């Protein structure tokens, strides 16, 4: 029987993922690619919003999409129908994307320099908050058919998001969803968050969201390390 | 669900250590989990036993050190302790606070043979 010994590890449990995410981030920075990680509960309209976004941005600059889904490839097919390149990652029983998966997806996708890479995470407001993918921003989508209290129930996700899109606003006349309360709750967990109201169905509010994407893309382009050296 | 994913990551780290540090059995695992890490300690304990089955850490004792959530309150200009991320400042009630600690999730040490 060997002697028990103590190994002082002090290791970050998510350290491996953070390493992959950092590598992705460096790669995006070098290529001037804006990577956005779209997170929400299932069915809040991530794919619908992406399809409309891609239609509206067509021809302006290159876009590419990584689709995370537990089982199907239906979402990637919907994206490809807009003409944008898309790759599906099936996570199986895994309930979130991680930095390693996204790195491989980007190898296959080869997004052009200066493009916007949209990553649709698995519909889940819990673990995607903890798994960095190397994105510039997390964008949380909250649809008006969910509760106003979602930001308080899932504070980690709303605290990690730089932008919250309140989607399906076309349904507001039929619901008693209190948009102001939902926005106040999001600010409670994240006082720096930006909030925009959109409808992927009617297109209402989409311009403000596209302007936000354009602005973030310019930041990614001007922040390229090689540019700084010139 | 989330805690299972965290446990899978713990298992990978432990098995890597078993190879590099040459041990075949883990008697005790000590984790540090911050109050604001988003991890439910009870769910983590449950997931740990399930995920470690068949690994070098099967039947290992799990010790969890829970660290407090801390934040910097802008109006008060002091560090305060908070239990949850969206709690207001316990001194002034403001939500203008910036989390400064309690988000960690670490394996502190392993007792191995
Ligand atoms: N009325 C209305 N319906 C919408 C809107 N956006 C999405 N939907 C509908 O909501 C449902 C779910 O939309 P998806 O785009 O599949 O949602 P998702 O977030 O990608 O779903 P998962 O990938 O399964 O998590 C579909 O029936 C959409 O047509 C909107 O702005 N208004
Ligand atoms: Mg989808
Ligand atoms: Zn998960
Ligand atoms: Zn690999
Ligand atoms: Zn205060």
mmCIF file of C-alpha atoms and ligand atoms in Angstrom:
data_model
loop_
_atom_site.group_PDB
_atom_site.id
_atom_site.type_symbol
_atom_site.label_atom_id
_atom_site.label_comp_id
_atom_site.label_asym_id
_atom_site.label_seq_id
_atom_site.Cartn_x
_atom_site.Cartn_y
_atom_site.Cartn_z
ATOM 1 C CA UNK A 1 0.000 0.000 0.000
ATOM 2 C CA UNK A 2 1.601 3.235 -1.102
ATOM 3 C CA UNK A 3 1.679 6.368 1.029
ATOM 4 C CA UNK A 4 -1.070 8.930 0.519
ATOM 5 C CA UNK A 5 0.260 12.240 -0.776
ATOM 6 C CA UNK A 6 -1.190 15.629 -1.426
ATOM 7 C CA UNK A 7 -1.129 17.350 -4.808
ATOM 8 C CA UNK A 8 -1.752 21.082 -4.600
ATOM 9 C CA UNK A 9 -3.366 21.794 -7.895
ATOM 10 C CA UNK A 10 -5.108 25.187 -7.733
ATOM 11 C CA UNK A 11 -6.440 24.430 -11.220
ATOM 12 C CA UNK A 12 -9.324 26.306 -12.768
ATOM 13 C CA UNK A 13 -11.963 23.679 -13.586
ATOM 14 C CA UNK A 14 -12.779 25.472 -16.833
ATOM 15 C CA UNK A 15 -9.117 26.208 -17.576
ATOM 16 C CA UNK A 16 -8.945 23.901 -20.572
ATOM 17 C CA UNK A 17 -11.974 25.506 -22.165
ATOM 18 C CA UNK A 18 -10.607 28.953 -21.399
ATOM 19 C CA UNK A 19 -7.402 27.974 -23.210
ATOM 20 C CA UNK A 20 -9.297 26.970 -26.351
ATOM 21 C CA UNK A 21 -11.394 30.116 -26.124
ATOM 22 C CA UNK A 22 -8.290 32.289 -25.829
ATOM 23 C CA UNK A 23 -6.830 30.642 -28.948
ATOM 24 C CA UNK A 24 -10.060 31.298 -30.857
ATOM 25 C CA UNK A 25 -10.108 34.907 -29.648
ATOM 26 C CA UNK A 26 -6.519 35.492 -30.809
ATOM 27 C CA UNK A 27 -7.339 34.025 -34.193
ATOM 28 C CA UNK A 28 -10.460 36.195 -34.577
ATOM 29 C CA UNK A 29 -8.513 39.279 -33.527
ATOM 30 C CA UNK A 30 -5.781 38.640 -36.086
ATOM 31 C CA UNK A 31 -8.311 38.158 -38.905
ATOM 32 C CA UNK A 32 -10.508 41.093 -37.861
ATOM 33 C CA UNK A 33 -13.426 38.713 -37.397
ATOM 34 C CA UNK A 34 -16.258 39.748 -35.098
ATOM 35 C CA UNK A 35 -17.537 36.646 -33.279
ATOM 36 C CA UNK A 36 -20.894 36.887 -31.523
ATOM 37 C CA UNK A 37 -22.226 34.160 -29.229
ATOM 38 C CA UNK A 38 -26.030 34.101 -29.346
ATOM 39 C CA UNK A 39 -27.570 32.607 -26.222
ATOM 40 C CA UNK A 40 -31.165 32.124 -25.121
ATOM 41 C CA UNK A 41 -33.659 29.585 -23.905
ATOM 42 C CA UNK A 42 -34.990 27.171 -26.555
ATOM 43 C CA UNK A 43 -37.271 28.751 -29.130
ATOM 44 C CA UNK A 44 -36.731 32.429 -28.342
ATOM 45 C CA UNK A 45 -35.987 33.053 -32.014
ATOM 46 C CA UNK A 46 -32.203 32.838 -32.461
ATOM 47 C CA UNK A 47 -32.376 31.154 -35.853
ATOM 48 C CA UNK A 48 -35.247 33.316 -37.105
ATOM 49 C CA UNK A 49 -33.372 36.432 -36.030
ATOM 50 C CA UNK A 50 -30.183 35.225 -37.701
ATOM 51 C CA UNK A 51 -31.964 34.450 -40.962
ATOM 52 C CA UNK A 52 -33.435 37.938 -41.137
ATOM 53 C CA UNK A 53 -30.136 39.512 -40.093
ATOM 54 C CA UNK A 54 -28.272 37.654 -42.851
ATOM 55 C CA UNK A 55 -30.880 38.660 -45.437
ATOM 56 C CA UNK A 56 -30.581 42.308 -44.442
ATOM 57 C CA UNK A 57 -26.756 42.294 -44.353
ATOM 58 C CA UNK A 58 -26.369 40.391 -47.632
ATOM 59 C CA UNK A 59 -23.677 41.982 -49.807
ATOM 60 C CA UNK A 60 -22.500 44.382 -47.099
ATOM 61 C CA UNK A 61 -19.726 42.185 -45.614
ATOM 62 C CA UNK A 62 -19.185 38.429 -45.345
ATOM 63 C CA UNK A 63 -21.041 36.555 -42.610
ATOM 64 C CA UNK A 64 -20.738 32.939 -41.452
ATOM 65 C CA UNK A 65 -22.667 30.922 -38.909
ATOM 66 C CA UNK A 66 -21.865 28.163 -36.435
ATOM 67 C CA UNK A 67 -25.040 26.398 -35.343
ATOM 68 C CA UNK A 68 -25.128 24.485 -32.088
ATOM 69 C CA UNK A 69 -27.930 22.005 -31.629
ATOM 70 C CA UNK A 70 -28.274 18.842 -29.607
ATOM 71 C CA UNK A 71 -29.793 16.698 -32.356
ATOM 72 C CA UNK A 72 -30.789 18.106 -35.728
ATOM 73 C CA UNK A 73 -29.247 20.032 -38.609
ATOM 74 C CA UNK A 74 -32.482 21.899 -39.348
ATOM 75 C CA UNK A 75 -31.174 25.263 -38.125
ATOM 76 C CA UNK A 76 -28.040 25.132 -40.304
ATOM 77 C CA UNK A 77 -30.258 24.301 -43.306
ATOM 78 C CA UNK A 78 -32.405 27.369 -42.544
ATOM 79 C CA UNK A 79 -29.250 29.516 -42.413
ATOM 80 C CA UNK A 80 -27.804 28.126 -45.665
ATOM 81 C CA UNK A 81 -31.075 29.012 -47.380
ATOM 82 C CA UNK A 82 -30.095 32.681 -46.871
ATOM 83 C CA UNK A 83 -26.869 32.044 -48.844
ATOM 84 C CA UNK A 84 -24.546 32.372 -45.838
ATOM 85 C CA UNK A 85 -22.092 29.539 -45.094
ATOM 86 C CA UNK A 86 -23.063 27.582 -41.986
ATOM 87 C CA UNK A 87 -21.743 24.612 -40.084
ATOM 88 C CA UNK A 88 -23.745 22.527 -37.644
ATOM 89 C CA UNK A 89 -22.294 21.196 -34.419
ATOM 90 C CA UNK A 90 -24.414 18.479 -32.866
ATOM 91 C CA UNK A 91 -23.611 18.372 -29.193
ATOM 92 C CA UNK A 92 -25.608 15.179 -28.555
ATOM 93 C CA UNK A 93 -26.423 15.152 -24.858
ATOM 94 C CA UNK A 94 -24.063 18.092 -24.295
ATOM 95 C CA UNK A 95 -26.109 21.168 -23.464
ATOM 96 C CA UNK A 96 -23.661 23.880 -24.567
ATOM 97 C CA UNK A 97 -20.960 24.640 -27.122
ATOM 98 C CA UNK A 98 -17.363 24.804 -25.902
ATOM 99 C CA UNK A 99 -14.221 26.491 -27.138
ATOM 100 C CA UNK A 100 -12.763 23.296 -28.600
ATOM 101 C CA UNK A 101 -15.856 22.542 -30.732
ATOM 102 C CA UNK A 102 -15.978 26.084 -32.041
ATOM 103 C CA UNK A 103 -12.275 26.039 -32.944
ATOM 104 C CA UNK A 104 -12.811 22.962 -35.122
ATOM 105 C CA UNK A 105 -15.971 24.407 -36.665
ATOM 106 C CA UNK A 106 -14.032 27.536 -37.630
ATOM 107 C CA UNK A 107 -11.307 25.377 -39.228
ATOM 108 C CA UNK A 108 -13.968 23.935 -41.526
ATOM 109 C CA UNK A 109 -15.867 27.137 -42.109
ATOM 110 C CA UNK A 110 -12.870 29.359 -42.978
ATOM 111 C CA UNK A 111 -14.652 32.672 -42.374
ATOM 112 C CA UNK A 112 -13.143 35.454 -44.501
ATOM 113 C CA UNK A 113 -11.038 38.169 -42.873
ATOM 114 C CA UNK A 114 -13.268 41.003 -41.705
ATOM 115 C CA UNK A 115 -16.373 38.859 -41.543
ATOM 116 C CA UNK A 116 -18.955 38.498 -38.815
ATOM 117 C CA UNK A 117 -19.173 35.029 -37.289
ATOM 118 C CA UNK A 118 -22.495 34.360 -35.590
ATOM 119 C CA UNK A 119 -22.467 31.420 -33.187
ATOM 120 C CA UNK A 120 -25.905 30.143 -32.234
ATOM 121 C CA UNK A 121 -25.448 28.362 -28.936
ATOM 122 C CA UNK A 122 -27.610 25.498 -27.709
ATOM 123 C CA UNK A 123 -30.926 26.797 -26.358
ATOM 124 C CA UNK A 124 -30.067 26.867 -22.645
ATOM 125 C CA UNK A 125 -29.729 29.799 -20.253
ATOM 126 C CA UNK A 126 -27.460 27.974 -17.804
ATOM 127 C CA UNK A 127 -24.151 26.460 -18.953
ATOM 128 C CA UNK A 128 -23.401 28.566 -22.038
ATOM 129 C CA UNK A 129 -22.764 31.382 -19.548
ATOM 130 C CA UNK A 130 -19.777 29.498 -18.152
ATOM 131 C CA UNK A 131 -18.219 28.276 -21.409
ATOM 132 C CA UNK A 132 -16.285 31.009 -23.180
ATOM 133 C CA UNK A 133 -16.036 30.391 -26.936
ATOM 134 C CA UNK A 134 -13.646 33.237 -27.715
ATOM 135 C CA UNK A 135 -16.438 35.554 -28.815
ATOM 136 C CA UNK A 136 -16.254 39.344 -28.622
ATOM 137 C CA UNK A 137 -19.744 39.571 -27.112
ATOM 138 C CA UNK A 138 -22.500 37.364 -25.830
ATOM 139 C CA UNK A 139 -25.875 38.472 -27.147
ATOM 140 C CA UNK A 140 -28.794 37.156 -25.090
ATOM 141 C CA UNK A 141 -32.198 36.850 -26.703
ATOM 142 C CA UNK A 142 -35.273 37.037 -24.532
ATOM 143 C CA UNK A 143 -38.626 36.631 -26.238
ATOM 144 C CA UNK A 144 -41.773 38.258 -24.940
ATOM 145 C CA UNK A 145 -43.447 34.854 -24.616
ATOM 146 C CA UNK A 146 -41.065 34.103 -21.740
ATOM 147 C CA UNK A 147 -41.346 35.633 -18.270
ATOM 148 C CA UNK A 148 -40.110 39.114 -17.372
ATOM 149 C CA UNK A 149 -38.255 37.456 -14.496
ATOM 150 C CA UNK A 150 -35.904 35.444 -16.773
ATOM 151 C CA UNK A 151 -32.953 37.792 -16.108
ATOM 152 C CA UNK A 152 -33.387 37.285 -12.354
ATOM 153 C CA UNK A 153 -33.762 33.507 -12.698
ATOM 154 C CA UNK A 154 -30.680 33.213 -14.910
ATOM 155 C CA UNK A 155 -28.521 36.082 -13.662
ATOM 156 C CA UNK A 156 -25.236 34.533 -14.806
ATOM 157 C CA UNK A 157 -26.324 34.558 -18.416
ATOM 158 C CA UNK A 158 -27.693 38.080 -18.351
ATOM 159 C CA UNK A 159 -24.658 39.295 -16.440
ATOM 160 C CA UNK A 160 -22.389 37.818 -19.120
ATOM 161 C CA UNK A 161 -24.268 39.393 -22.054
ATOM 162 C CA UNK A 162 -23.255 42.762 -23.506
ATOM 163 C CA UNK A 163 -26.502 43.069 -25.447
ATOM 164 C CA UNK A 164 -29.998 41.740 -24.808
ATOM 165 C CA UNK A 165 -32.447 41.528 -27.696
ATOM 166 C CA UNK A 166 -36.080 41.426 -26.629
ATOM 167 C CA UNK A 167 -37.573 39.455 -29.511
ATOM 168 C CA UNK A 168 -41.085 38.769 -30.808
ATOM 169 C CA UNK A 169 -42.292 42.292 -29.991
ATOM 170 C CA UNK A 170 -44.980 41.814 -32.697
ATOM 171 C CA UNK A 171 -46.769 39.596 -30.154
ATOM 172 C CA UNK A 172 -46.893 42.260 -27.426
ATOM 173 C CA UNK A 173 -50.483 43.374 -28.157
ATOM 174 C CA UNK A 174 -51.637 39.822 -27.417
ATOM 175 C CA UNK A 175 -49.691 39.340 -24.195
ATOM 176 C CA UNK A 176 -49.398 40.966 -20.799
ATOM 177 C CA UNK A 177 -45.586 40.848 -20.957
ATOM 178 C CA UNK A 178 -44.200 43.996 -19.300
ATOM 179 C CA UNK A 179 -41.229 45.034 -21.481
ATOM 180 C CA UNK A 180 -40.146 47.794 -19.104
ATOM 181 C CA UNK A 181 -40.038 45.346 -16.200
ATOM 182 C CA UNK A 182 -38.048 42.795 -18.232
ATOM 183 C CA UNK A 183 -35.548 45.523 -19.151
ATOM 184 C CA UNK A 184 -35.319 46.743 -15.549
ATOM 185 C CA UNK A 185 -34.630 43.169 -14.418
ATOM 186 C CA UNK A 186 -31.857 42.799 -17.000
ATOM 187 C CA UNK A 187 -30.304 46.056 -15.736
ATOM 188 C CA UNK A 188 -30.538 44.799 -12.175
ATOM 189 C CA UNK A 189 -28.154 41.933 -12.901
ATOM 190 C CA UNK A 190 -26.037 43.892 -15.392
ATOM 191 C CA UNK A 191 -26.060 47.666 -15.149
ATOM 192 C CA UNK A 192 -23.941 48.092 -18.293
ATOM 193 C CA UNK A 193 -26.107 45.946 -20.564
ATOM 194 C CA UNK A 194 -27.596 47.344 -23.782
ATOM 195 C CA UNK A 195 -31.172 46.453 -24.613
ATOM 196 C CA UNK A 196 -32.928 46.498 -27.969
ATOM 197 C CA UNK A 197 -36.479 45.518 -28.893
ATOM 198 C CA UNK A 198 -36.825 43.539 -32.120
ATOM 199 C CA UNK A 199 -39.195 41.363 -34.064
ATOM 200 C CA UNK A 200 -37.560 38.799 -36.318
ATOM 201 C CA UNK A 201 -41.019 38.274 -37.783
ATOM 202 C CA UNK A 202 -41.896 41.838 -38.874
ATOM 203 C CA UNK A 203 -38.400 43.342 -38.938
ATOM 204 C CA UNK A 204 -39.309 46.010 -36.399
ATOM 205 C CA UNK A 205 -36.239 47.230 -34.505
ATOM 206 C CA UNK A 206 -33.859 45.287 -36.738
ATOM 207 C CA UNK A 207 -32.012 48.388 -37.965
ATOM 208 C CA UNK A 208 -30.822 49.255 -34.462
ATOM 209 C CA UNK A 209 -29.514 45.720 -34.013
ATOM 210 C CA UNK A 210 -27.765 45.807 -37.409
ATOM 211 C CA UNK A 211 -26.180 49.131 -36.461
ATOM 212 C CA UNK A 212 -24.909 47.546 -33.268
ATOM 213 C CA UNK A 213 -23.388 44.680 -35.319
ATOM 214 C CA UNK A 214 -21.808 47.168 -37.757
ATOM 215 C CA UNK A 215 -20.296 49.138 -34.889
ATOM 216 C CA UNK A 216 -18.932 46.029 -33.196
ATOM 217 C CA UNK A 217 -17.493 44.846 -36.508
ATOM 218 C CA UNK A 218 -15.630 48.119 -36.969
ATOM 219 C CA UNK A 219 -14.150 47.690 -33.502
ATOM 220 C CA UNK A 220 -12.985 44.179 -34.446
ATOM 221 C CA UNK A 221 -11.448 45.500 -37.664
ATOM 222 C CA UNK A 222 -9.669 48.484 -36.151
ATOM 223 C CA UNK A 223 -8.440 46.370 -33.251
ATOM 224 C CA UNK A 224 -6.445 44.003 -35.448
ATOM 225 C CA UNK A 225 -2.972 43.504 -33.938
ATOM 226 C CA UNK A 226 -1.319 43.710 -37.392
ATOM 227 C CA UNK A 227 -2.981 47.096 -37.979
ATOM 228 C CA UNK A 228 -1.645 48.418 -34.710
ATOM 229 C CA UNK A 229 1.873 47.511 -35.849
ATOM 230 C CA UNK A 230 1.559 49.357 -39.163
ATOM 231 C CA UNK B 1 -27.250 19.453 -16.066
ATOM 232 C CA UNK B 2 -24.725 22.270 -15.767
ATOM 233 C CA UNK B 3 -23.087 20.587 -12.780
ATOM 234 C CA UNK B 4 -22.637 17.376 -14.795
ATOM 235 C CA UNK B 5 -20.654 19.330 -17.391
ATOM 236 C CA UNK B 6 -18.527 20.804 -14.617
ATOM 237 C CA UNK B 7 -17.916 17.300 -13.213
ATOM 238 C CA UNK B 8 -16.844 16.031 -16.643
ATOM 239 C CA UNK B 9 -14.234 18.787 -16.702
ATOM 240 C CA UNK B 10 -13.060 17.819 -13.204
ATOM 241 C CA UNK B 11 -12.701 14.191 -14.272
ATOM 242 C CA UNK B 12 -10.602 15.111 -17.313
ATOM 243 C CA UNK B 13 -8.290 17.241 -15.147
ATOM 244 C CA UNK B 14 -7.896 14.477 -12.542
ATOM 245 C CA UNK B 15 -7.141 11.806 -15.137
ATOM 246 C CA UNK B 16 -4.545 14.044 -16.711
ATOM 247 C CA UNK B 17 -2.929 14.485 -13.293
ATOM 248 C CA UNK B 18 -3.014 10.707 -12.727
ATOM 249 C CA UNK B 19 -0.904 10.241 -15.863
ATOM 250 C CA UNK B 20 1.592 13.014 -15.218
ATOM 251 C CA UNK B 21 1.861 12.621 -11.424
ATOM 252 C CA UNK B 22 1.677 8.812 -11.450
ATOM 253 C CA UNK B 23 -1.087 7.898 -9.072
ATOM 254 C CA UNK B 24 -3.811 5.298 -9.445
ATOM 255 C CA UNK B 25 -6.316 6.316 -6.801
ATOM 256 C CA UNK B 26 -7.729 9.556 -5.457
ATOM 257 C CA UNK B 27 -8.808 9.455 -1.807
ATOM 258 C CA UNK B 28 -10.041 13.026 -1.553
ATOM 259 C CA UNK B 29 -10.777 15.914 -3.888
ATOM 260 C CA UNK B 30 -10.915 19.457 -2.561
ATOM 261 C CA UNK B 31 -12.734 22.020 -4.660
ATOM 262 C CA UNK B 32 -13.135 25.765 -4.236
ATOM 263 C CA UNK B 33 -16.519 26.991 -5.436
ATOM 264 C CA UNK B 34 -17.434 30.669 -5.329
ATOM 265 C CA UNK B 35 -20.905 31.729 -4.257
ATOM 266 C CA UNK B 36 -21.348 33.533 -7.589
ATOM 267 C CA UNK B 37 -19.953 30.766 -9.815
ATOM 268 C CA UNK B 38 -23.449 29.658 -10.773
ATOM 269 C CA UNK B 39 -22.832 26.161 -9.434
ATOM 270 C CA UNK B 40 -25.258 24.461 -7.055
ATOM 271 C CA UNK B 41 -23.070 22.663 -4.545
ATOM 272 C CA UNK B 42 -25.645 19.932 -3.855
ATOM 273 C CA UNK B 43 -26.078 19.189 -7.562
ATOM 274 C CA UNK B 44 -22.298 19.155 -7.906
ATOM 275 C CA UNK B 45 -21.980 16.535 -5.126
ATOM 276 C CA UNK B 46 -24.566 14.360 -6.811
ATOM 277 C CA UNK B 47 -22.974 14.756 -10.246
ATOM 278 C CA UNK B 48 -19.523 14.088 -8.837
ATOM 279 C CA UNK B 49 -20.358 10.580 -7.648
ATOM 280 C CA UNK B 50 -22.053 9.709 -10.932
ATOM 281 C CA UNK B 51 -19.351 11.130 -13.211
ATOM 282 C CA UNK B 52 -16.358 9.744 -11.247
ATOM 283 C CA UNK B 53 -17.595 6.138 -11.475
ATOM 284 C CA UNK B 54 -15.021 3.970 -13.209
ATOM 285 C CA UNK B 55 -12.305 6.635 -12.883
ATOM 286 C CA UNK B 56 -9.295 6.922 -10.555
ATOM 287 C CA UNK B 57 -11.509 9.160 -8.400
ATOM 288 C CA UNK B 58 -14.351 6.655 -7.950
ATOM 289 C CA UNK B 59 -15.402 6.733 -4.279
ATOM 290 C CA UNK B 60 -13.183 9.740 -3.564
ATOM 291 C CA UNK B 61 -14.301 11.998 -0.721
ATOM 292 C CA UNK B 62 -15.406 15.397 -1.938
ATOM 293 C CA UNK B 63 -14.591 18.489 0.125
ATOM 294 C CA UNK B 64 -15.978 21.774 -1.100
ATOM 295 C CA UNK B 65 -14.734 25.102 0.189
ATOM 296 C CA UNK B 66 -17.339 27.730 -0.572
ATOM 297 C CA UNK B 67 -16.000 31.252 -0.951
ATOM 298 C CA UNK B 68 -18.121 34.364 -0.488
ATOM 299 C CA UNK B 69 -19.313 36.626 -3.262
ATOM 300 C CA UNK B 70 -17.768 40.070 -3.068
ATOM 301 C CA UNK B 71 -18.473 43.218 -5.012
ATOM 302 C CA UNK B 72 -17.354 46.818 -5.226
ATOM 303 C CA UNK B 73 -20.214 49.213 -4.583
ATOM 304 C CA UNK B 74 -19.805 52.379 -6.654
ATOM 305 C CA UNK B 75 -21.939 54.694 -4.438
ATOM 306 C CA UNK B 76 -20.419 53.409 -1.162
ATOM 307 C CA UNK B 77 -16.933 52.967 -2.654
ATOM 308 C CA UNK B 78 -16.312 49.887 -0.506
ATOM 309 C CA UNK B 79 -16.163 46.125 -0.994
ATOM 310 C CA UNK B 80 -19.316 44.378 0.168
ATOM 311 C CA UNK B 81 -20.370 40.735 0.501
ATOM 312 C CA UNK B 82 -23.269 39.517 -1.630
ATOM 313 C CA UNK B 83 -24.992 36.144 -1.677
ATOM 314 C CA UNK B 84 -26.269 36.229 -5.247
ATOM 315 C CA UNK B 85 -25.279 38.084 -8.352
ATOM 316 C CA UNK B 86 -28.278 40.357 -8.517
ATOM 317 C CA UNK B 87 -28.378 41.201 -4.831
ATOM 318 C CA UNK B 88 -28.190 44.931 -4.146
ATOM 319 C CA UNK B 89 -25.499 46.500 -1.993
ATOM 320 C CA UNK B 90 -26.320 45.461 1.604
ATOM 321 C CA UNK B 91 -25.276 48.950 2.829
ATOM 322 C CA UNK B 92 -27.070 51.321 0.442
ATOM 323 C CA UNK B 93 -29.390 49.111 -1.643
ATOM 324 C CA UNK B 94 -27.794 50.189 -4.935
ATOM 325 C CA UNK B 95 -27.443 47.856 -7.925
ATOM 326 C CA UNK B 96 -24.422 49.819 -9.114
ATOM 327 C CA UNK B 97 -22.075 47.096 -7.941
ATOM 328 C CA UNK B 98 -19.265 45.269 -9.708
ATOM 329 C CA UNK B 99 -18.513 41.663 -8.765
ATOM 330 C CA UNK B 100 -14.898 41.305 -7.607
ATOM 331 C CA UNK B 101 -14.784 37.774 -6.164
ATOM 332 C CA UNK B 102 -16.696 34.550 -5.659
ATOM 333 C CA UNK B 103 -16.830 33.438 -9.301
ATOM 334 C CA UNK B 104 -14.019 30.899 -8.979
ATOM 335 C CA UNK B 105 -14.359 27.179 -9.661
ATOM 336 C CA UNK B 106 -11.130 25.399 -8.836
ATOM 337 C CA UNK B 107 -9.642 22.070 -7.894
ATOM 338 C CA UNK B 108 -7.540 23.096 -4.904
ATOM 339 C CA UNK B 109 -5.909 19.785 -4.056
ATOM 340 C CA UNK B 110 -6.026 16.043 -4.471
ATOM 341 C CA UNK B 111 -5.100 13.426 -1.889
ATOM 342 C CA UNK B 112 -3.818 10.483 -3.878
ATOM 343 C CA UNK B 113 -2.216 7.074 -3.469
HETATM 344 N N1 LIG C 1 -44.299 36.018 -33.699
HETATM 345 C C1 LIG C 1 -42.976 35.813 -33.757
HETATM 346 N N2 LIG C 1 -42.491 34.572 -33.804
HETATM 347 C C2 LIG C 1 -41.153 34.423 -33.870
HETATM 348 C C3 LIG C 1 -40.258 35.513 -33.886
HETATM 349 N N3 LIG C 1 -39.003 35.044 -33.945
HETATM 350 C C4 LIG C 1 -39.089 33.690 -33.962
HETATM 351 N N4 LIG C 1 -40.397 33.317 -33.938
HETATM 352 C C5 LIG C 1 -40.932 31.945 -33.938
HETATM 353 O O1 LIG C 1 -40.496 31.279 -32.762
HETATM 354 C C6 LIG C 1 -40.250 29.895 -33.044
HETATM 355 C C7 LIG C 1 -38.841 29.531 -32.631
HETATM 356 O O2 LIG C 1 -37.943 30.262 -33.444
HETATM 357 P P1 LIG C 1 -36.462 29.756 -33.712
HETATM 358 O O3 LIG C 1 -35.808 30.772 -34.575
HETATM 359 O O4 LIG C 1 -36.450 28.358 -34.184
HETATM 360 O O5 LIG C 1 -35.903 29.814 -32.225
HETATM 361 P P2 LIG C 1 -34.465 29.317 -31.696
HETATM 362 O O6 LIG C 1 -34.114 30.195 -30.557
HETATM 363 O O7 LIG C 1 -33.498 29.259 -32.819
HETATM 364 O O8 LIG C 1 -34.808 27.864 -31.183
HETATM 365 P P3 LIG C 1 -33.766 26.691 -30.759
HETATM 366 O O9 LIG C 1 -32.619 26.711 -31.738
HETATM 367 O O10 LIG C 1 -34.577 25.456 -30.832
HETATM 368 O O11 LIG C 1 -33.328 27.016 -29.360
HETATM 369 C C8 LIG C 1 -40.504 29.713 -34.519
HETATM 370 O O12 LIG C 1 -41.810 29.234 -34.692
HETATM 371 C C9 LIG C 1 -40.368 31.111 -35.084
HETATM 372 O O13 LIG C 1 -41.119 31.321 -36.259
HETATM 373 C C10 LIG C 1 -40.840 36.843 -33.834
HETATM 374 O O14 LIG C 1 -40.139 37.864 -33.825
HETATM 375 N N5 LIG C 1 -42.193 36.923 -33.757
HETATM 376 MG MG1 LIG C 2 -32.276 27.683 -33.462
HETATM 377 ZN ZN1 LIG C 3 -24.121 22.473 -20.710
HETATM 378 ZN ZN1 LIG C 4 -9.169 19.120 -31.395
HETATM 379 ZN ZN1 LIG C 5 -23.570 50.563 -1.478
#
